[in-house]
Tab-separated table of C-alpha atoms and ligand atoms in Angstrom:
chain	number	residue	atom	x	y	z
A	1	MET	CA	0.000	0.000	0.000
A	2	ASN	CA	0.940	3.634	-0.372
A	3	ILE	CA	0.879	5.069	3.112
A	4	LEU	CA	1.368	8.629	4.293
A	5	CYS	CA	2.730	9.369	7.770
A	6	VAL	CA	2.154	12.973	8.811
A	7	GLY	CA	4.919	13.991	11.205
A	8	ALA	CA	8.580	12.897	11.293
A	9	GLY	CA	8.587	12.642	15.091
A	10	LEU	CA	8.744	9.350	16.941
A	11	SER	CA	5.141	8.406	16.084
A	12	GLY	CA	5.459	8.889	12.318
A	13	ALA	CA	8.969	7.423	12.150
A	14	VAL	CA	8.243	4.242	14.132
A	15	ILE	CA	4.985	3.503	12.303
A	16	GLY	CA	6.592	4.303	8.941
A	17	ARG	CA	9.566	2.029	9.648
A	18	HIS	CA	7.433	-0.889	10.783
A	19	LEU	CA	5.199	-0.729	7.719
A	20	ALA	CA	8.164	-0.140	5.369
A	21	GLU	CA	9.750	-3.329	6.683
A	22	ALA	CA	6.468	-5.096	5.909
A	23	GLY	CA	6.843	-3.992	2.258
A	24	HIS	CA	4.569	-0.928	2.095
A	25	GLN	CA	5.623	2.298	0.374
A	26	ILE	CA	5.838	5.052	2.970
A	27	THR	CA	5.932	8.818	2.570
A	28	VAL	CA	6.662	10.843	5.705
A	29	VAL	CA	5.925	14.576	5.597
A	30	ASP	CA	6.752	17.190	8.206
A	31	SER	CA	6.189	20.908	8.074
A	32	ARG	CA	9.424	21.525	9.982
A	33	SER	CA	12.872	21.601	8.371
A	34	HIS	CA	14.117	18.666	10.459
A	35	ALA	CA	13.079	15.177	11.536
A	36	GLY	CA	12.670	14.300	15.230
A	37	GLY	CA	9.495	16.176	16.145
A	38	ASN	CA	9.681	17.719	19.600
A	39	CYS	CA	12.581	15.415	20.557
A	40	HIS	CA	14.787	17.248	18.036
A	41	THR	CA	18.397	17.841	19.103
A	42	GLU	CA	20.979	19.995	17.357
A	43	ARG	CA	24.637	20.726	18.058
A	44	ASP	CA	25.248	24.408	18.762
A	45	ALA	CA	27.786	25.639	16.176
A	46	ASP	CA	29.711	27.900	18.603
A	47	THR	CA	30.012	25.740	21.716
A	48	GLY	CA	29.546	22.210	20.302
A	49	VAL	CA	26.879	21.561	22.950
A	50	MET	CA	24.029	19.198	22.036
A	51	VAL	CA	20.894	21.311	22.461
A	52	HIS	CA	17.458	19.821	23.167
A	53	VAL	CA	15.747	22.359	20.953
A	54	TYR	CA	12.147	21.934	22.194
A	55	GLY	CA	13.065	21.329	25.824
A	56	PRO	CA	14.999	18.650	27.706
A	57	HIS	CA	14.312	14.993	26.911
A	58	ILE	CA	15.464	12.106	29.103
A	59	PHE	CA	14.729	8.574	27.986
A	60	HIS	CA	13.340	6.279	30.680
A	61	THR	CA	11.239	3.125	30.436
A	62	ASP	CA	10.348	-0.253	31.917
A	63	ASP	CA	9.360	-1.530	28.481
A	64	ALA	CA	12.155	-3.884	27.393
A	65	GLU	CA	10.950	-4.082	23.777
A	66	VAL	CA	10.991	-0.291	23.483
A	67	TRP	CA	14.435	-0.105	25.096
A	68	ASP	CA	15.765	-2.721	22.621
A	69	TYR	CA	14.093	-0.801	19.802
A	70	VAL	CA	15.831	2.517	20.499
A	71	ASN	CA	19.163	0.767	21.118
A	72	ARG	CA	18.885	-0.775	17.649
A	73	PHE	CA	19.242	2.700	16.130
A	74	GLU	CA	21.480	4.553	18.578
A	75	THR	CA	23.919	3.937	21.423
A	76	PHE	CA	22.453	5.026	24.739
A	77	LYS	CA	24.812	6.396	27.390
A	78	PRO	CA	23.928	6.081	31.074
A	79	TYR	CA	22.104	9.150	32.301
A	80	LYS	CA	20.177	9.763	35.523
A	81	ASN	CA	18.016	12.850	35.854
A	82	ARG	CA	18.893	14.602	39.129
A	83	VAL	CA	16.988	17.839	39.507
A	84	LYS	CA	17.645	20.701	41.911
A	85	SER	CA	15.283	23.455	42.963
A	86	THR	CA	15.695	26.869	44.457
A	87	THR	CA	12.988	28.006	46.848
A	88	ARG	CA	12.633	29.901	50.079
A	89	GLY	CA	13.424	27.823	53.139
A	90	LEU	CA	11.823	28.265	56.569
A	91	THR	CA	13.982	31.361	57.220
A	92	GLY	CA	12.629	33.041	54.080
A	93	GLU	CA	16.084	32.921	52.446
A	94	GLN	CA	16.485	31.421	48.980
A	95	GLU	CA	18.245	28.019	49.113
A	96	VAL	CA	19.021	25.159	46.721
A	97	PHE	CA	17.332	21.821	47.471
A	98	SER	CA	17.292	18.358	45.967
A	99	LEU	CA	14.224	17.172	44.019
A	100	PRO	CA	11.976	15.192	44.020
A	101	VAL	CA	11.430	16.015	47.692
A	102	ASN	CA	13.477	13.324	49.433
A	103	LEU	CA	15.077	12.758	52.839
A	104	HIS	CA	17.878	15.192	52.000
A	105	THR	CA	15.334	17.873	51.071
A	106	ILE	CA	13.272	17.290	54.208
A	107	ASN	CA	16.264	17.305	56.553
A	108	GLN	CA	17.736	20.426	54.950
A	109	PHE	CA	14.397	22.236	54.846
A	110	PHE	CA	13.520	21.560	58.507
A	111	ARG	CA	17.155	21.729	59.706
A	112	LYS	CA	17.017	18.168	61.050
A	113	THR	CA	18.935	14.893	60.787
A	114	MET	CA	16.015	12.467	60.714
A	115	ARG	CA	16.243	8.832	59.665
A	116	PRO	CA	13.620	7.501	57.192
A	117	GLU	CA	11.022	6.374	59.789
A	118	GLU	CA	11.458	9.543	61.816
A	119	ALA	CA	10.966	11.689	58.723
A	120	HIS	CA	7.892	9.690	57.731
A	121	ASP	CA	6.326	10.125	61.190
A	122	PHE	CA	7.262	13.805	61.224
A	123	ILE	CA	5.589	14.514	57.867
A	124	VAL	CA	2.524	12.369	58.528
A	125	ASN	CA	1.958	13.368	62.182
A	126	GLU	CA	3.314	16.915	62.398
A	127	GLN	CA	3.115	18.399	58.897
A	128	ALA	CA	0.231	16.802	56.993
A	129	ASP	CA	-3.126	18.515	57.428
A	130	THR	CA	-5.252	15.566	58.517
A	131	SER	CA	-8.318	17.769	58.978
A	132	ILE	CA	-8.799	17.527	55.178
A	133	GLU	CA	-10.745	14.287	54.836
A	134	ASN	CA	-11.746	14.221	51.167
A	135	PRO	CA	-9.304	16.401	49.216
A	136	GLU	CA	-10.870	17.641	46.005
A	137	THR	CA	-8.203	20.026	44.740
A	138	PHE	CA	-4.471	19.770	44.117
A	139	GLU	CA	-3.940	22.199	46.984
A	140	GLU	CA	-5.985	20.170	49.472
A	141	GLN	CA	-4.294	16.963	48.376
A	142	ALA	CA	-0.819	18.471	48.822
A	143	MET	CA	-1.751	19.990	52.205
A	144	ARG	CA	-3.095	16.636	53.351
A	145	PHE	CA	-0.010	14.726	52.178
A	146	VAL	CA	2.906	17.051	53.029
A	147	GLY	CA	1.473	20.058	54.890
A	148	LYS	CA	1.697	23.798	54.303
A	149	ASP	CA	5.485	24.343	54.487
A	150	LEU	CA	6.588	21.838	51.833
A	151	TYR	CA	3.513	22.540	49.697
A	152	GLU	CA	4.231	26.250	49.563
A	153	ALA	CA	7.975	25.821	49.020
A	154	PHE	CA	7.984	23.121	46.345
A	155	PHE	CA	4.530	22.668	44.808
A	156	LYS	CA	2.528	25.879	44.920
A	157	GLY	CA	4.607	28.445	43.010
A	158	TYR	CA	5.875	25.942	40.441
A	159	THR	CA	2.349	24.690	39.698
A	160	ILE	CA	0.941	28.219	39.332
A	161	LYS	CA	3.700	29.060	36.857
A	162	GLN	CA	3.479	25.765	34.958
A	163	TRP	CA	-0.326	25.643	34.585
A	164	GLY	CA	-1.289	29.300	34.937
A	165	MET	CA	-3.834	28.192	37.535
A	166	HIS	CA	-3.917	28.188	41.293
A	167	PRO	CA	-3.581	24.663	42.773
A	168	SER	CA	-7.017	25.231	44.361
A	169	GLU	CA	-8.439	25.190	40.796
A	170	LEU	CA	-6.708	21.968	39.751
A	171	PRO	CA	-8.074	18.494	40.513
A	172	ALA	CA	-6.662	16.416	43.390
A	173	SER	CA	-6.016	13.556	40.935
A	174	ILE	CA	-2.818	15.316	39.736
A	175	LEU	CA	-1.134	14.348	43.026
A	176	LYS	CA	-2.095	10.714	43.308
A	177	ARG	CA	0.149	9.560	46.095
A	178	LEU	CA	2.549	10.919	48.696
A	179	PRO	CA	4.907	12.955	46.480
A	180	VAL	CA	7.949	12.657	48.769
A	181	ARG	CA	10.600	9.994	49.364
A	182	PHE	CA	11.882	8.994	52.778
A	183	ASN	CA	15.324	7.990	51.520
A	184	TYR	CA	18.180	9.749	49.734
A	185	ASP	CA	17.202	8.534	46.254
A	186	ASP	CA	17.238	11.656	44.063
A	187	ASN	CA	16.893	9.892	40.706
A	188	TYR	CA	13.886	11.615	39.160
A	189	PHE	CA	12.603	8.441	37.488
A	190	PHE	CA	12.012	4.950	38.868
A	191	HIS	CA	12.326	3.178	35.512
A	192	GLN	CA	14.653	0.238	34.972
A	193	PHE	CA	16.137	1.593	31.717
A	194	GLN	CA	17.320	5.210	31.616
A	195	GLY	CA	19.722	6.920	29.278
A	196	MET	CA	20.564	9.507	26.685
A	197	PRO	CA	21.286	8.867	22.977
A	198	GLU	CA	25.006	9.423	22.422
A	199	ASN	CA	24.517	11.580	19.325
A	200	GLY	CA	21.154	13.073	20.213
A	201	TYR	CA	17.583	12.104	19.328
A	202	THR	CA	17.458	13.456	15.780
A	203	PRO	CA	20.147	11.117	14.356
A	204	MET	CA	18.329	8.221	16.048
A	205	ILE	CA	15.008	9.175	14.463
A	206	GLU	CA	16.715	9.787	11.100
A	207	LYS	CA	18.091	6.231	11.279
A	208	ILE	CA	14.611	4.891	12.016
A	209	LEU	CA	13.469	6.690	8.845
A	210	GLU	CA	16.392	5.364	6.770
A	211	HIS	CA	14.801	2.562	4.735
A	212	GLU	CA	14.494	1.943	0.998
A	213	ASN	CA	10.681	2.042	1.205
A	214	ILE	CA	10.563	5.375	3.032
A	215	THR	CA	10.594	8.826	1.408
A	216	VAL	CA	10.887	11.783	3.789
A	217	LYS	CA	9.644	15.209	2.702
A	218	LEU	CA	10.530	18.007	5.123
A	219	GLU	CA	9.062	21.511	5.013
A	220	THR	CA	5.921	19.916	3.628
A	221	GLU	CA	2.595	20.822	5.169
A	222	PHE	CA	-0.094	18.154	5.150
A	223	THR	CA	-3.499	18.941	3.720
A	224	PRO	CA	-6.472	16.539	3.608
A	225	GLU	CA	-6.247	16.791	-0.228
A	226	THR	CA	-2.705	15.317	-0.146
A	227	GLY	CA	-4.049	12.577	2.101
A	228	ALA	CA	-6.568	11.554	-0.558
A	229	GLU	CA	-3.676	10.416	-2.819
A	230	TYR	CA	-2.732	7.641	-0.374
A	231	ASP	CA	-4.325	4.310	0.587
A	232	HIS	CA	-4.064	5.211	4.258
A	233	VAL	CA	-2.855	8.116	6.420
A	234	PHE	CA	-1.284	8.005	9.887
A	235	TYR	CA	-1.663	11.513	11.237
A	236	SER	CA	0.438	12.696	14.209
A	237	GLY	CA	-0.376	16.421	13.990
A	238	PRO	CA	-2.897	18.245	16.215
A	239	LEU	CA	-6.351	16.615	16.190
A	240	ASP	CA	-8.234	19.941	16.009
A	241	GLY	CA	-5.823	21.094	13.268
A	242	TYR	CA	-6.803	18.141	11.063
A	243	PHE	CA	-10.372	19.489	11.014
A	244	GLY	CA	-9.317	23.107	10.474
A	245	TYR	CA	-10.261	23.911	14.119
A	246	GLU	CA	-13.909	23.907	12.995
A	247	LEU	CA	-15.237	23.142	16.494
A	248	GLY	CA	-12.759	25.418	18.311
A	249	ARG	CA	-9.255	24.973	19.649
A	250	LEU	CA	-8.119	22.358	22.158
A	251	GLY	CA	-6.293	24.196	24.948
A	252	TYR	CA	-2.544	23.775	25.342
A	253	ARG	CA	0.228	25.288	27.420
A	254	THR	CA	3.172	26.439	25.366
A	255	LEU	CA	6.756	27.176	26.420
A	256	ASP	CA	8.982	30.139	25.630
A	257	PHE	CA	12.683	29.363	25.861
A	258	GLU	CA	14.959	32.325	26.558
A	259	ARG	CA	18.274	31.043	25.246
A	260	PHE	CA	21.543	32.326	26.677
A	261	THR	CA	25.161	31.249	26.713
A	262	HIS	CA	27.849	31.199	29.359
A	263	GLN	CA	31.589	30.493	29.497
A	264	GLY	CA	32.190	27.583	31.888
A	265	ASP	CA	29.607	25.925	34.106
A	266	TYR	CA	26.583	28.128	34.867
A	267	GLN	CA	24.625	26.062	37.371
A	268	GLY	CA	26.460	22.740	37.848
A	269	CYS	CA	23.483	20.580	36.875
A	270	ALA	CA	21.178	19.971	33.917
A	271	VAL	CA	17.909	21.152	35.481
A	272	MET	CA	17.380	23.810	38.148
A	273	ASN	CA	13.729	24.406	39.028
A	274	TYR	CA	12.591	27.700	40.526
A	275	GLY	CA	9.881	26.991	43.102
A	276	GLU	CA	9.289	30.640	43.981
A	277	GLU	CA	6.191	32.176	42.457
A	278	GLU	CA	7.860	35.572	42.053
A	279	VAL	CA	10.576	34.179	39.747
A	280	PRO	CA	8.777	34.309	36.377
A	281	PHE	CA	10.403	31.218	34.814
A	282	THR	CA	9.848	27.608	35.921
A	283	ARG	CA	13.359	26.275	35.373
A	284	ILE	CA	16.746	26.702	33.714
A	285	THR	CA	18.233	23.849	31.726
A	286	GLU	CA	21.970	23.697	30.999
A	287	HIS	CA	22.187	21.432	27.991
A	288	LYS	CA	25.794	20.254	28.225
A	289	HIS	CA	24.964	18.432	31.459
A	290	PHE	CA	22.610	16.136	29.504
A	291	ALA	CA	25.776	14.709	27.884
A	292	PRO	CA	28.161	14.316	30.852
A	293	TRP	CA	30.542	12.226	28.724
A	294	GLU	CA	31.303	15.295	26.560
A	295	GLU	CA	33.473	18.264	27.502
A	296	HIS	CA	32.647	21.824	26.453
A	297	GLU	CA	34.040	25.140	27.646
A	298	GLY	CA	31.008	27.112	26.538
A	299	SER	CA	27.493	26.446	27.699
A	300	VAL	CA	23.983	26.847	26.255
A	301	LEU	CA	21.056	27.425	28.597
A	302	TYR	CA	17.290	27.820	28.378
A	303	ARG	CA	15.192	29.851	30.781
A	304	GLU	CA	11.766	28.242	30.478
A	305	PHE	CA	8.510	30.212	30.698
A	306	SER	CA	5.097	28.576	30.495
A	307	ARG	CA	1.932	30.234	29.197
A	308	LEU	CA	-1.368	29.532	27.477
A	309	ALA	CA	-0.818	28.642	23.803
A	310	GLU	CA	-2.226	31.062	21.227
A	311	PRO	CA	-2.876	30.168	17.567
A	312	GLY	CA	0.549	29.779	15.931
A	313	ASP	CA	2.358	28.724	19.125
A	314	ILE	CA	3.865	25.258	19.485
A	315	PRO	CA	1.410	23.150	21.501
A	316	TYR	CA	3.325	21.499	24.378
A	317	TYR	CA	1.132	20.341	27.259
A	318	PRO	CA	-2.562	19.494	26.707
A	319	ILE	CA	-4.691	21.096	29.412
A	320	ARG	CA	-7.325	18.323	29.539
A	321	GLN	CA	-9.683	19.929	32.018
A	322	VAL	CA	-13.462	19.359	31.869
A	323	LYS	CA	-14.028	21.952	29.104
A	324	GLU	CA	-11.198	20.625	26.930
A	325	LYS	CA	-12.294	17.026	27.364
A	326	ALA	CA	-15.822	17.884	26.187
A	327	LEU	CA	-14.369	19.469	23.028
A	328	LEU	CA	-12.028	16.520	22.613
A	329	ALA	CA	-15.021	14.149	22.697
A	330	ASP	CA	-16.572	16.097	19.803
A	331	TYR	CA	-13.360	15.923	17.766
A	332	VAL	CA	-13.067	12.190	18.504
A	333	LYS	CA	-16.556	11.724	16.996
A	334	LEU	CA	-15.463	13.610	13.863
A	335	ALA	CA	-12.298	11.518	13.628
A	336	GLU	CA	-14.264	8.305	13.924
A	337	GLN	CA	-16.379	9.374	10.944
A	338	THR	CA	-13.252	10.004	8.829
A	339	ALA	CA	-12.308	7.024	6.670
A	340	GLY	CA	-8.710	6.184	5.777
A	341	VAL	CA	-7.002	8.076	8.624
A	342	THR	CA	-5.558	6.813	11.905
A	343	PHE	CA	-4.738	9.449	14.523
A	344	VAL	CA	-1.582	8.755	16.526
A	345	GLY	CA	0.876	10.289	18.965
A	346	ARG	CA	0.790	13.080	21.503
A	347	LEU	CA	-0.957	15.743	19.378
A	348	ALA	CA	-3.547	13.673	17.533
A	349	THR	CA	-4.697	11.983	20.748
A	350	TYR	CA	-4.309	15.162	22.855
A	351	ARG	CA	-2.357	13.480	25.656
A	352	TYR	CA	1.018	14.024	27.314
A	353	LEU	CA	3.051	10.983	26.228
A	354	ASP	CA	6.576	10.161	27.267
A	355	MET	CA	8.812	8.965	24.438
A	356	ASP	CA	8.676	5.309	25.487
A	357	VAL	CA	4.865	5.354	25.546
A	358	THR	CA	4.844	7.079	22.147
A	359	ILE	CA	7.032	4.302	20.699
A	360	ARG	CA	4.971	1.557	22.381
A	361	GLU	CA	1.738	3.001	20.968
A	362	ALA	CA	3.310	3.493	17.523
A	363	LEU	CA	4.460	-0.149	17.392
A	364	ASP	CA	1.011	-1.307	18.552
A	365	ALA	CA	-0.710	0.893	15.941
A	366	ALA	CA	1.493	-0.433	13.119
A	367	ARG	CA	0.841	-4.024	14.218
A	368	GLY	CA	-2.872	-3.313	14.651
A	369	PHE	CA	-2.975	-1.883	11.143
A	370	ALA	CA	-1.278	-4.983	9.711
A	371	ALA	CA	-3.809	-7.187	11.541
A	372	CYS	CA	-6.711	-5.168	10.066
A	373	LEU	CA	-5.278	-5.608	6.567
A	374	GLU	CA	-5.005	-9.344	7.077
A	375	LYS	CA	-8.631	-9.558	8.171
A	376	GLY	CA	-9.756	-7.266	5.353
A	377	GLU	CA	-11.075	-4.720	7.885
A	378	ALA	CA	-10.734	-0.945	7.795
A	379	ALA	CA	-8.209	0.452	10.304
A	380	PRO	CA	-9.839	2.401	13.143
A	381	ALA	CA	-9.407	6.152	13.729
A	382	PHE	CA	-7.610	5.415	17.007
A	383	PHE	CA	-5.698	2.405	18.265
A	384	THR	CA	-5.453	4.155	21.647
A	385	ALA	CA	-8.573	6.035	22.729
A	386	PRO	CA	-7.841	9.702	23.553
A	387	LEU	CA	-10.432	9.762	26.361
B	401	FAD	C1	8.768	20.141	27.208
B	401	FAD	C2	8.671	18.660	26.998
B	401	FAD	C3	9.625	17.847	27.575
B	401	FAD	C4	9.537	16.462	27.387
B	401	FAD	N1	10.467	15.688	28.005
B	401	FAD	C5	10.383	14.357	27.881
B	401	FAD	C6	11.303	13.518	28.573
B	401	FAD	O1	12.174	13.997	29.303
B	401	FAD	N2	11.173	12.187	28.420
B	401	FAD	C7	10.200	11.625	27.637
B	401	FAD	O2	10.131	10.399	27.536
B	401	FAD	N3	9.336	12.394	26.938
B	401	FAD	C8	9.397	13.743	27.046
B	401	FAD	N4	8.515	14.533	26.360
B	401	FAD	C9	7.532	13.904	25.442
B	401	FAD	C10	8.024	13.781	23.957
B	401	FAD	O3	8.289	15.062	23.459
B	401	FAD	C11	6.935	13.075	23.140
B	401	FAD	O4	6.784	11.762	23.628
B	401	FAD	C12	7.232	12.968	21.642
B	401	FAD	O5	7.622	14.184	21.099
B	401	FAD	C13	5.983	12.498	20.917
B	401	FAD	O6	6.270	12.256	19.553
B	401	FAD	P1	5.156	12.466	18.432
B	401	FAD	O7	5.752	11.964	17.181
B	401	FAD	O8	3.854	11.881	18.867
B	401	FAD	O9	4.910	14.044	18.384
B	401	FAD	P2	5.885	15.242	17.925
B	401	FAD	O10	7.264	14.989	18.411
B	401	FAD	O11	5.209	16.491	18.321
B	401	FAD	O12	5.898	15.111	16.344
B	401	FAD	C14	4.821	15.532	15.538
B	401	FAD	C15	5.394	16.094	14.242
B	401	FAD	O13	4.304	16.339	13.345
B	401	FAD	C16	4.597	17.502	12.608
B	401	FAD	N5	3.321	18.043	12.121
B	401	FAD	C17	2.255	18.426	12.867
B	401	FAD	N6	1.267	18.854	12.082
B	401	FAD	C18	1.698	18.753	10.809
B	401	FAD	C19	1.120	19.048	9.547
B	401	FAD	N7	-0.135	19.519	9.405
B	401	FAD	N8	1.855	18.827	8.420
B	401	FAD	C20	3.113	18.325	8.521
B	401	FAD	N9	3.715	18.028	9.709
B	401	FAD	C21	3.012	18.240	10.814
B	401	FAD	C22	5.279	18.418	13.609
B	401	FAD	O14	6.079	19.382	12.953
B	401	FAD	C23	6.112	17.428	14.425
B	401	FAD	O15	7.421	17.329	13.910
B	401	FAD	C24	8.518	15.896	26.584
B	401	FAD	C25	7.562	16.738	25.999
B	401	FAD	C26	7.602	18.094	26.242
B	401	FAD	C27	6.513	18.957	25.682
């Protein structure tokens, strides 16, 4: 079959590769001038630093098939994400703490030397607000779990900046369980496999796309008319965009990156969060620390600001509140009435997806499509339901 994949990010590349290996002719189009989607990396010409152009990306997964898959196309170097945060301590002075909130953070914040059980009892019995029986908001949930001091220092300001909403307006479900650790483990992720592609994500995704049955067309905008020339379309662009936003726009947060350079080491770590509400940015990322096996004198940094996406902005984080989900349901109905198109990936299913989940879903979609062909059935609009 002649198949069109819209988007040269992980979704389009993995689906395209799988179907190309099965003998189909694949065309991959992307409106951008590079492959890689939002995982795109690029070496800075002046400093030689590998820059995560659309924000920092750390690969982490428990999915062994996905881990084997990415290692087939690129060497992964060991990398653990260890995040720091500035915020005001109990004295009101700005200090640097370890994240996620762990035993080191708790001991430093409260000026104590507690062991794990002592810290657990201290947080649960002396800090947590147990008068809140059925927390409904993010704020109530955080107050009930960790109490006012840690909530205000580490969760409140950051959340307001990240989501543009007060935690009292966000649902409790965002904080599902006790968001602190009572040991000194400061590895941000729990996953078994964690790492960073030695040469960046874009060369890895370009290698996925390198197959005799795949043609890649960059700087090529998809239109439904182009889609009609193919036997099937896998679309990884924005769901509302496919339908010309005819029902309205799905809400997203976007990010503005204020890029700056520095001679030497600016902050000594890859990610420094800013928990204080009065600091307008959420974090600073120093890209050379994502490749600790490389040495660079110069440094490239991003100050990251979050705001509501306007038409024309890059959509980063889907908002997915009640209003957005109602609109999403309407777009899902439209998609289900559209023959010959399968909607895939983070934008077309309007979900935040880590890279490993994106690859898992792309492999499942490609296999699901092959199974439909075998049975003589039409492929569905979604292999993973957006709602
Ligand atoms: C700030 C940020 C940080 C992240 N950090 C991590 C992390 O640390 N670890 C992790 O696992 N995941 C992370 N992710 C998630 C990761 O970015 C996604 O999993 C991944 O990008 C999803 O790939 P995709 O192919 O579905 O979408 P995308 O990467 O967005 O690719 C879609 C492509 O489609 C193209 N396109 C869209 N519409 C059209 C059109 N009409 N015509 C032609 N082309 C079109 C776009 O140009 C884009 O290249 C992060 C995401 C964000 C927002």
